[in-house]
Amino acid sequence: MTPIRLLLVDDDPLVRAGLSFMLGGADDIEIVGEAADGAEVDALVDRARPDVVLMDIRMPTVDGLSATERLRRRADAPQVVVLTTFHADDQVLRALRAGAAGFVLKDTPPAEIVDAVRRVAAGDPVLSPAVTRQLMEHAAGSAPDTRRTTARSRVAALNDREREVAVAVGRGASNAEIAAELFMSVATVKTHVSRILAKLDLNNRVQIALLTYDAGLLEGEGR
């Protein structure tokens, strides 16, 4: 099996050393580079071609948010997992809106960080729907009118079935759960998700969840 190529980005050398020790011990993960600042990321990605970048948010020259935004604009963008010390933080939310696939806390148990890297490499987001909503509500309150209007306009591009799938993704349902709920095959759900991402020019399921939240489609969905 081809190992997951991982790039570590954190300005604290002790944190990088700990992550390197922890993640380098996994048989299916290869650490292909380390950076102490977001300013170093683009060149390292060009050279090392990582599948996943574990990205600290707060760094002295170029922060993780700016580095994530730059990376996700690339045609060959690696997946990004944000490292943070806060459950609810407006910078984490902005990183998710920019295309990060999720976040992990710096005090997360080692096995869970390893699992997060594996999940993101496989195309799965790394945060629960409850945490997603906590982040959105903490950082944004209720969606401002302009963002809600824009989100609803974008969602209008979806057909009825795609809209149902998007709302289910926003609730945090897995493909199998969506298939059972909407009486379709898992393969059909995957096709719908791919079409939603393409139609709305989104990177991942987290961004689908953010957009459905902004559009007000999750109101009354157990919040």
Coordinates of N, CA and C in Angstrom, one line a residue, residues 1-210:
M1 N 0.8 -1.2 0.0 CA 0.0 0.0 0.0 C 0.9 1.2 0.0
T2 N 0.5 2.2 -0.9 CA 1.3 3.4 -0.9 C 1.0 4.3 0.3
P3 N 2.1 4.7 1.0 CA 1.9 5.5 2.3 C 1.3 6.8 2.0
I4 N 0.6 7.4 3.0 CA 0.1 8.8 2.9 C 1.2 9.7 3.1
R5 N 1.4 10.6 2.2 CA 2.5 11.6 2.3 C 2.1 12.8 3.1
L6 N 2.8 13.1 4.2 CA 2.3 14.1 5.1 C 3.3 15.2 5.3
L7 N 2.9 16.4 5.3 CA 3.7 17.6 5.6 C 3.3 18.2 6.9
L8 N 4.2 18.5 7.8 CA 3.9 19.1 9.1 C 4.3 20.5 9.1
V9 N 3.4 21.4 9.6 CA 3.6 22.8 9.6 C 3.3 23.4 11.0
D10 N 4.3 23.8 11.7 CA 4.0 24.4 13.1 C 5.3 25.1 13.5
D11 N 5.1 26.3 14.1 CA 6.3 27.1 14.4 C 7.0 26.6 15.7
D12 N 6.4 25.7 16.4 CA 7.0 25.2 17.6 C 7.8 23.9 17.3
P13 N 9.1 23.9 17.4 CA 9.9 22.7 17.1 C 9.5 21.5 18.0
L14 N 9.1 21.8 19.2 CA 8.8 20.7 20.1 C 7.5 20.0 19.6
V15 N 6.5 20.8 19.2 CA 5.3 20.3 18.6 C 5.6 19.5 17.4
R16 N 6.4 20.0 16.5 CA 6.7 19.3 15.3 C 7.4 18.0 15.6
A17 N 8.3 18.0 16.6 CA 9.0 16.8 16.9 C 8.1 15.7 17.5
G18 N 7.1 16.2 18.3 CA 6.1 15.3 18.9 C 5.3 14.7 17.8
L19 N 4.8 15.5 16.9 CA 4.0 15.0 15.8 C 4.7 14.1 14.9
S20 N 6.0 14.4 14.6 CA 6.8 13.6 13.8 C 7.0 12.2 14.4
F21 N 7.3 12.2 15.7 CA 7.4 10.9 16.4 C 6.2 10.1 16.4
M22 N 5.0 10.8 16.7 CA 3.7 10.1 16.8 C 3.3 9.6 15.4
L23 N 3.3 10.4 14.4 CA 2.8 10.0 13.1 C 3.8 9.2 12.3
G24 N 5.1 9.4 12.5 CA 6.1 8.7 11.8 C 6.1 7.2 12.1
G25 N 5.5 6.9 13.3 CA 5.5 5.5 13.7 C 4.4 4.7 13.0
A26 N 3.5 5.3 12.3 CA 2.4 4.6 11.6 C 2.9 4.0 10.3
D27 N 2.6 2.8 10.0 CA 3.2 2.1 8.8 C 2.7 2.7 7.5
D28 N 1.5 3.4 7.5 CA 0.9 3.9 6.3 C 1.1 5.4 6.2
I29 N 1.9 6.0 7.0 CA 2.1 7.5 6.9 C 3.6 7.7 6.7
E30 N 4.0 8.6 5.7 CA 5.4 9.0 5.5 C 5.4 10.5 5.7
I31 N 6.2 11.0 6.6 CA 6.4 12.4 6.8 C 7.5 12.9 5.7
V32 N 7.0 13.7 4.8 CA 7.8 14.1 3.7 C 8.4 15.5 3.8
G33 N 8.1 16.2 4.9 CA 8.7 17.5 5.1 C 8.1 18.2 6.4
E34 N 8.8 19.2 6.8 CA 8.4 20.0 8.0 C 8.6 21.5 7.7
A35 N 7.7 22.3 8.2 CA 7.9 23.8 8.0 C 7.6 24.5 9.3
A36 N 8.3 25.6 9.5 CA 8.1 26.4 10.8 C 7.2 27.6 10.5
D37 N 6.8 27.8 9.3 CA 5.9 29.0 9.0 C 5.2 28.7 7.7
G38 N 4.0 29.4 7.6 CA 3.2 29.2 6.3 C 4.0 29.7 5.1
A39 N 4.9 30.6 5.3 CA 5.7 31.1 4.1 C 6.5 30.0 3.4
E40 N 6.8 29.0 4.1 CA 7.6 27.9 3.6 C 6.7 26.8 2.8
V41 N 5.4 26.9 3.0 CA 4.6 25.8 2.6 C 4.5 25.6 1.1
D42 N 4.3 26.6 0.3 CA 4.2 26.4 -1.2 C 5.4 25.7 -1.8
A43 N 6.6 26.2 -1.4 CA 7.8 25.6 -1.9 C 8.0 24.1 -1.5
L44 N 7.6 23.8 -0.2 CA 7.7 22.5 0.3 C 6.7 21.6 -0.4
V45 N 5.5 22.1 -0.7 CA 4.5 21.3 -1.4 C 5.0 21.0 -2.8
D46 N 5.6 22.0 -3.5 CA 6.1 21.7 -4.8 C 7.1 20.6 -4.8
R47 N 8.0 20.6 -3.8 CA 9.1 19.7 -3.7 C 8.6 18.3 -3.2
A48 N 7.8 18.3 -2.2 CA 7.5 17.0 -1.5 C 6.2 16.3 -1.9
R49 N 5.3 17.1 -2.6 CA 4.1 16.6 -3.1 C 3.3 15.8 -2.0
P50 N 3.0 16.4 -0.9 CA 2.2 15.7 0.2 C 0.8 15.5 -0.2
D51 N 0.2 14.4 0.4 CA -1.3 14.2 0.2 C -2.1 15.0 1.2
V52 N -1.4 15.2 2.4 CA -2.1 15.9 3.5 C -1.1 16.8 4.2
V53 N -1.6 18.0 4.5 CA -0.8 19.0 5.3 C -1.5 19.2 6.7
L54 N -0.7 18.9 7.7 CA -1.2 19.2 9.1 C -0.7 20.6 9.4
M55 N -1.6 21.6 9.5 CA -1.3 23.0 9.5 C -1.7 23.7 10.8
D56 N -0.7 24.3 11.5 CA -0.9 25.1 12.6 C -1.6 26.4 12.1
I57 N -2.4 27.0 13.0 CA -3.1 28.3 12.6 C -2.2 29.5 12.9
R58 N -1.7 29.6 14.1 CA -1.0 30.8 14.5 C 0.5 30.6 14.3
M59 N 1.1 31.3 13.3 CA 2.5 31.3 13.0 C 2.9 32.8 12.7
P60 N 4.2 33.1 12.9 CA 4.6 34.5 13.0 C 4.6 35.3 11.7
T61 N 5.0 34.7 10.6 CA 5.1 35.4 9.3 C 3.8 35.3 8.5
V62 N 3.6 34.0 8.0 CA 2.4 33.7 7.3 C 1.6 32.7 8.1
D63 N 0.4 33.0 8.5 CA -0.4 32.1 9.4 C -1.0 31.0 8.6
G64 N -1.5 30.0 9.3 CA -2.0 28.8 8.7 C -3.3 29.1 7.8
L65 N -4.0 30.1 8.2 CA -5.2 30.5 7.4 C -4.8 30.9 6.0
S66 N -3.8 31.9 5.9 CA -3.4 32.4 4.6 C -2.7 31.2 3.8
A67 N -1.9 30.4 4.5 CA -1.3 29.3 3.8 C -2.3 28.3 3.2
T68 N -3.4 28.1 4.0 CA -4.4 27.2 3.6 C -5.2 27.7 2.4
E69 N -5.5 29.0 2.4 CA -6.2 29.6 1.3 C -5.3 29.5 0.0
R70 N -4.0 29.7 0.1 CA -3.2 29.7 -1.0 C -3.1 28.2 -1.6
L71 N -3.0 27.3 -0.7 CA -2.9 25.9 -1.1 C -4.1 25.4 -1.8
R72 N -5.3 25.7 -1.2 CA -6.5 25.2 -1.8 C -6.9 25.9 -3.1
R73 N -6.2 26.9 -3.5 CA -6.4 27.5 -4.8 C -5.6 26.7 -5.9
R74 N -4.7 25.9 -5.5 CA -3.9 25.1 -6.4 C -4.7 24.0 -7.1
A75 N -4.4 23.7 -8.4 CA -5.1 22.6 -9.1 C -4.7 21.3 -8.4
D76 N -3.5 21.1 -7.9 CA -3.1 19.9 -7.3 C -3.1 20.0 -5.7
A77 N -4.1 20.7 -5.2 CA -4.0 21.0 -3.8 C -4.1 19.7 -2.9
P78 N -3.2 19.6 -1.9 CA -3.3 18.6 -0.9 C -4.4 18.9 0.1
Q79 N -4.9 17.9 0.8 CA -5.9 18.1 1.8 C -5.2 18.8 3.0
V80 N -5.9 19.6 3.7 CA -5.4 20.3 4.8 C -6.2 20.0 6.1
V81 N -5.5 19.7 7.2 CA -6.1 19.5 8.5 C -5.5 20.6 9.4
V82 N -6.3 21.4 10.0 CA -5.9 22.5 10.8 C -5.6 22.0 12.2
L83 N -4.5 22.5 12.8 CA -4.1 22.3 14.2 C -4.5 23.5 15.0
T84 N -5.2 23.3 16.1 CA -5.6 24.4 16.9 C -5.7 24.1 18.3
T85 N -5.7 25.1 19.2 CA -5.9 24.9 20.6 C -7.3 25.2 21.1
F86 N -8.1 25.6 20.1 CA -9.5 26.0 20.5 C -10.5 25.2 19.7
H87 N -11.6 24.8 20.4 CA -12.7 24.1 19.8 C -13.5 25.1 18.9
A88 N -13.7 26.3 19.3 CA -14.5 27.3 18.6 C -13.7 28.5 18.3
D89 N -13.3 28.8 17.1 CA -12.4 29.8 16.8 C -12.7 30.3 15.4
D90 N -12.8 31.7 15.2 CA -13.2 32.2 13.9 C -12.2 31.9 12.8
Q91 N -10.9 31.8 13.2 CA -9.9 31.4 12.2 C -10.0 30.0 11.7
V92 N -10.4 29.1 12.6 CA -10.7 27.7 12.2 C -11.8 27.7 11.2
L93 N -12.9 28.4 11.5 CA -14.0 28.5 10.6 C -13.6 29.0 9.2
R94 N -12.8 30.1 9.2 CA -12.3 30.7 8.0 C -11.4 29.7 7.2
A95 N -10.7 28.9 7.9 CA -9.8 27.8 7.2 C -10.8 26.8 6.6
L96 N -11.8 26.4 7.3 CA -12.8 25.4 6.7 C -13.5 26.0 5.5
R97 N -13.8 27.3 5.6 CA -14.5 27.9 4.4 C -13.5 28.0 3.2
A98 N -12.2 28.1 3.5 CA -11.2 28.1 2.5 C -10.9 26.8 1.9
G99 N -11.4 25.7 2.5 CA -11.2 24.4 2.0 C -10.5 23.4 2.8
A100 N -10.2 23.7 4.1 CA -9.6 22.7 4.9 C -10.6 21.6 5.2
A101 N -10.1 20.4 5.3 CA -11.0 19.2 5.4 C -11.4 19.0 6.9
G102 N -10.9 19.8 7.8 CA -11.3 19.6 9.2 C -10.2 20.1 10.1
F103 N -10.3 19.8 11.4 CA -9.3 20.3 12.4 C -9.2 19.3 13.5
V104 N -8.0 19.4 14.1 CA -7.8 18.6 15.3 C -7.2 19.5 16.4
L105 N -7.5 19.3 17.6 CA -6.9 20.0 18.7 C -5.5 19.5 19.0
K106 N -4.7 20.4 19.5 CA -3.3 20.0 19.7 C -3.2 18.9 20.9
D107 N -4.2 18.9 21.7 CA -4.1 17.9 22.8 C -4.9 16.7 22.5
T108 N -5.3 16.5 21.2 CA -6.0 15.3 20.8 C -5.1 14.1 21.0
P109 N -5.6 12.9 21.5 CA -4.8 11.7 21.7 C -4.1 11.3 20.4
P110 N -2.9 10.8 20.5 CA -2.1 10.5 19.3 C -2.9 9.6 18.3
A111 N -3.6 8.6 18.8 CA -4.3 7.6 17.9 C -5.3 8.4 17.1
E112 N -6.0 9.4 17.6 CA -7.0 10.1 16.9 C -6.4 11.0 15.9
I113 N -5.2 11.6 16.1 CA -4.6 12.4 15.1 C -4.2 11.5 13.9
V114 N -3.6 10.4 14.2 CA -3.3 9.4 13.1 C -4.5 9.1 12.3
D115 N -5.6 8.8 13.0 CA -6.9 8.5 12.4 C -7.4 9.6 11.5
A116 N -7.2 10.9 12.0 CA -7.7 12.0 11.3 C -6.9 12.2 10.0
V117 N -5.6 11.9 10.0 CA -4.8 12.0 8.7 C -5.3 10.9 7.8
R118 N -5.6 9.7 8.3 CA -6.0 8.6 7.4 C -7.4 9.0 6.8
R119 N -8.3 9.5 7.6 CA -9.6 9.8 7.1 C -9.6 10.9 6.0
V120 N -8.8 12.0 6.3 CA -8.7 13.0 5.3 C -8.1 12.6 4.0
A121 N -7.1 11.7 4.1 CA -6.5 11.2 2.9 C -7.4 10.3 2.1
A122 N -8.4 9.7 2.8 CA -9.5 8.9 2.1 C -10.6 9.8 1.6
G123 N -10.6 11.1 1.9 CA -11.6 12.0 1.4 C -12.8 12.2 2.4
D124 N -12.6 11.9 3.7 CA -13.6 12.1 4.7 C -13.2 13.4 5.5
P125 N -14.2 14.2 5.9 CA -14.0 15.3 6.8 C -13.6 14.9 8.2
V126 N -12.9 15.8 8.9 CA -12.5 15.4 10.3 C -13.1 16.4 11.3
L127 N -14.4 16.4 11.4 CA -15.1 17.0 12.5 C -16.5 16.6 12.5
S128 N -17.1 16.6 13.6 CA -18.5 16.1 13.7 C -19.4 17.2 13.4
P129 N -20.7 16.9 12.9 CA -21.6 17.9 12.6 C -21.9 18.9 13.8
A130 N -21.9 18.3 15.0 CA -22.1 19.2 16.2 C -21.0 20.2 16.4
V131 N -19.8 19.8 16.1 CA -18.6 20.7 16.2 C -18.7 21.8 15.1
T132 N -19.1 21.3 13.9 CA -19.3 22.2 12.8 C -20.3 23.4 13.1
R133 N -21.4 23.0 13.7 CA -22.4 24.0 14.0 C -21.9 24.8 15.2
Q134 N -21.2 24.2 16.1 CA -20.7 25.0 17.3 C -19.7 26.1 16.7
L135 N -18.9 25.7 15.8 CA -18.0 26.7 15.2 C -18.7 27.8 14.5
M136 N -19.7 27.4 13.7 CA -20.4 28.4 12.9 C -21.2 29.4 13.8
E137 N -21.8 28.8 14.8 CA -22.6 29.7 15.7 C -21.7 30.6 16.5
H138 N -20.6 30.0 16.9 CA -19.6 30.8 17.7 C -19.1 32.0 16.9
A139 N -18.6 31.7 15.7 CA -17.9 32.7 14.9 C -18.8 33.6 14.2
A140 N -20.0 33.2 13.8 CA -20.9 34.0 12.9 C -22.2 34.4 13.5
G141 N -22.6 33.7 14.7 CA -24.0 34.0 15.1 C -24.9 33.5 14.1
S142 N -26.0 34.2 13.9 CA -26.9 33.8 12.8 C -26.3 34.4 11.5
A143 N -26.4 33.7 10.4 CA -25.8 34.1 9.1 C -26.2 35.5 8.8
P144 N -25.3 36.4 8.5 CA -25.7 37.8 8.1 C -26.5 37.7 6.8
D145 N -27.4 38.7 6.6 CA -28.3 38.6 5.4 C -27.6 38.4 4.1
T146 N -26.5 39.1 3.9 CA -25.8 39.1 2.6 C -25.3 37.6 2.4
R147 N -24.7 37.0 3.4 CA -24.2 35.7 3.3 C -25.3 34.7 3.1
R148 N -26.4 34.9 3.8 CA -27.6 34.0 3.6 C -28.2 34.1 2.2
T149 N -28.3 35.3 1.7 CA -28.8 35.5 0.4 C -27.9 34.9 -0.7
T150 N -26.6 35.1 -0.5 CA -25.7 34.5 -1.5 C -25.7 33.0 -1.4
A151 N -25.8 32.4 -0.2 CA -25.8 31.0 0.0 C -27.1 30.4 -0.7
R152 N -28.2 31.0 -0.5 CA -29.5 30.5 -1.0 C -29.4 30.6 -2.6
S153 N -28.8 31.6 -3.1 CA -28.7 31.8 -4.5 C -27.9 30.6 -5.1
R154 N -26.8 30.3 -4.4 CA -25.9 29.2 -4.9 C -26.7 27.8 -4.8
V155 N -27.3 27.6 -3.7 CA -28.0 26.3 -3.5 C -29.2 26.2 -4.5
A156 N -29.7 27.3 -5.0 CA -30.8 27.2 -6.0 C -30.3 26.5 -7.3
A157 N -29.0 26.4 -7.5 CA -28.5 25.7 -8.7 C -28.7 24.2 -8.6
L158 N -29.0 23.6 -7.4 CA -29.2 22.2 -7.2 C -30.6 21.8 -7.5
N159 N -30.7 20.6 -8.0 CA -32.1 20.0 -8.2 C -32.6 19.5 -6.9
D160 N -33.8 19.1 -6.8 CA -34.5 18.7 -5.5 C -33.7 17.6 -4.9
R161 N -33.3 16.6 -5.6 CA -32.6 15.4 -5.0 C -31.2 15.8 -4.5
E162 N -30.5 16.7 -5.3 CA -29.2 17.1 -4.8 C -29.3 18.0 -3.5
R163 N -30.4 18.8 -3.5 CA -30.6 19.6 -2.3 C -30.9 18.7 -1.1
E164 N -31.6 17.6 -1.2 CA -31.9 16.7 -0.1 C -30.6 16.1 0.4
V165 N -29.7 15.7 -0.6 CA -28.4 15.1 -0.2 C -27.6 16.1 0.5
A166 N -27.6 17.4 0.0 CA -26.8 18.4 0.6 C -27.2 18.7 2.0
V167 N -28.5 18.7 2.3 CA -29.0 18.9 3.6 C -28.5 17.7 4.5
A168 N -28.6 16.5 4.0 CA -28.2 15.4 4.8 C -26.7 15.4 5.1
V169 N -25.9 15.8 4.1 CA -24.5 16.0 4.4 C -24.3 17.1 5.5
G170 N -25.0 18.2 5.4 CA -25.0 19.2 6.4 C -25.3 18.7 7.8
R171 N -26.1 17.7 7.9 CA -26.5 17.1 9.2 C -25.4 16.2 9.7
G172 N -24.4 15.9 8.8 CA -23.3 15.0 9.2 C -23.6 13.5 8.8
A173 N -24.6 13.3 8.0 CA -24.9 11.9 7.7 C -23.9 11.3 6.8
S174 N -23.6 10.0 7.0 CA -22.6 9.3 6.1 C -23.3 9.0 4.8
N175 N -22.6 8.5 3.8 CA -23.2 8.1 2.5 C -24.2 7.0 2.7
A176 N -23.8 6.0 3.6 CA -24.7 4.9 3.9 C -26.0 5.3 4.5
E177 N -25.9 6.3 5.5 CA -27.1 6.8 6.1 C -28.0 7.6 5.2
I178 N -27.3 8.4 4.3 CA -28.1 9.1 3.3 C -28.8 8.1 2.3
A179 N -28.1 7.1 1.9 CA -28.7 6.1 1.0 C -29.9 5.5 1.6
A180 N -29.8 5.1 2.9 CA -31.0 4.5 3.6 C -32.1 5.5 3.7
E181 N -31.8 6.7 4.1 CA -32.9 7.7 4.3 C -33.6 8.1 3.0
L182 N -32.8 8.2 1.9 CA -33.4 8.7 0.6 C -33.7 7.5 -0.4
F183 N -33.5 6.3 0.1 CA -33.9 5.1 -0.7 C -33.1 5.1 -2.1
M184 N -31.8 5.2 -1.9 CA -30.9 5.1 -3.1 C -29.7 4.3 -2.7
S185 N -28.9 4.0 -3.7 CA -27.7 3.2 -3.4 C -26.6 4.2 -3.0
V186 N -25.6 3.6 -2.3 CA -24.4 4.4 -1.8 C -23.7 5.0 -3.0
A187 N -23.6 4.2 -4.1 CA -22.9 4.8 -5.3 C -23.7 6.0 -5.9
T188 N -25.0 5.9 -5.8 CA -25.8 7.1 -6.3 C -25.6 8.3 -5.4
V189 N -25.5 8.1 -4.1 CA -25.2 9.2 -3.1 C -23.9 9.8 -3.5
K190 N -22.9 9.0 -3.7 CA -21.5 9.5 -4.0 C -21.6 10.3 -5.3
T191 N -22.4 9.9 -6.3 CA -22.5 10.6 -7.5 C -23.1 12.0 -7.3
H192 N -24.2 12.0 -6.4 CA -24.9 13.3 -6.1 C -23.9 14.2 -5.4
V193 N -23.1 13.7 -4.4 CA -22.2 14.5 -3.7 C -21.1 15.1 -4.6
S194 N -20.7 14.3 -5.6 CA -19.7 14.8 -6.5 C -20.3 15.9 -7.4
R195 N -21.5 15.7 -7.8 CA -22.2 16.8 -8.6 C -22.4 18.0 -7.8
I196 N -22.8 17.9 -6.5 CA -23.0 19.1 -5.7 C -21.7 19.9 -5.6
L197 N -20.6 19.1 -5.3 CA -19.3 19.8 -5.2 C -18.9 20.5 -6.5
A198 N -19.2 19.9 -7.6 CA -18.8 20.5 -8.9 C -19.7 21.7 -9.2
K199 N -21.0 21.5 -9.0 CA -22.0 22.6 -9.3 C -21.7 23.9 -8.5
L200 N -21.4 23.6 -7.2 CA -21.2 24.8 -6.3 C -19.7 25.2 -6.1
D201 N -18.8 24.5 -6.9 CA -17.4 24.9 -6.8 C -16.9 24.8 -5.4
L202 N -17.2 23.6 -4.7 CA -16.7 23.4 -3.4 C -15.7 22.3 -3.3
N203 N -14.9 22.3 -2.3 CA -13.8 21.3 -2.1 C -14.2 20.0 -1.4
N204 N -15.1 20.1 -0.5 CA -15.3 18.9 0.3 C -16.7 19.0 1.0
R205 N -17.0 17.9 1.8 CA -18.3 17.8 2.5 C -18.4 18.9 3.6
V206 N -17.3 19.3 4.2 CA -17.4 20.3 5.2 C -17.9 21.6 4.6
Q207 N -17.5 22.0 3.4 CA -18.0 23.2 2.7 C -19.4 23.0 2.3
I208 N -19.9 21.8 2.0 CA -21.3 21.7 1.7 C -22.1 22.0 3.0
A209 N -21.6 21.4 4.2 CA -22.3 21.7 5.4 C -22.3 23.2 5.8
L210 N -21.2 23.9 5.5 CA -21.1 25.3 5.8 C -22.1 26.1 4.9

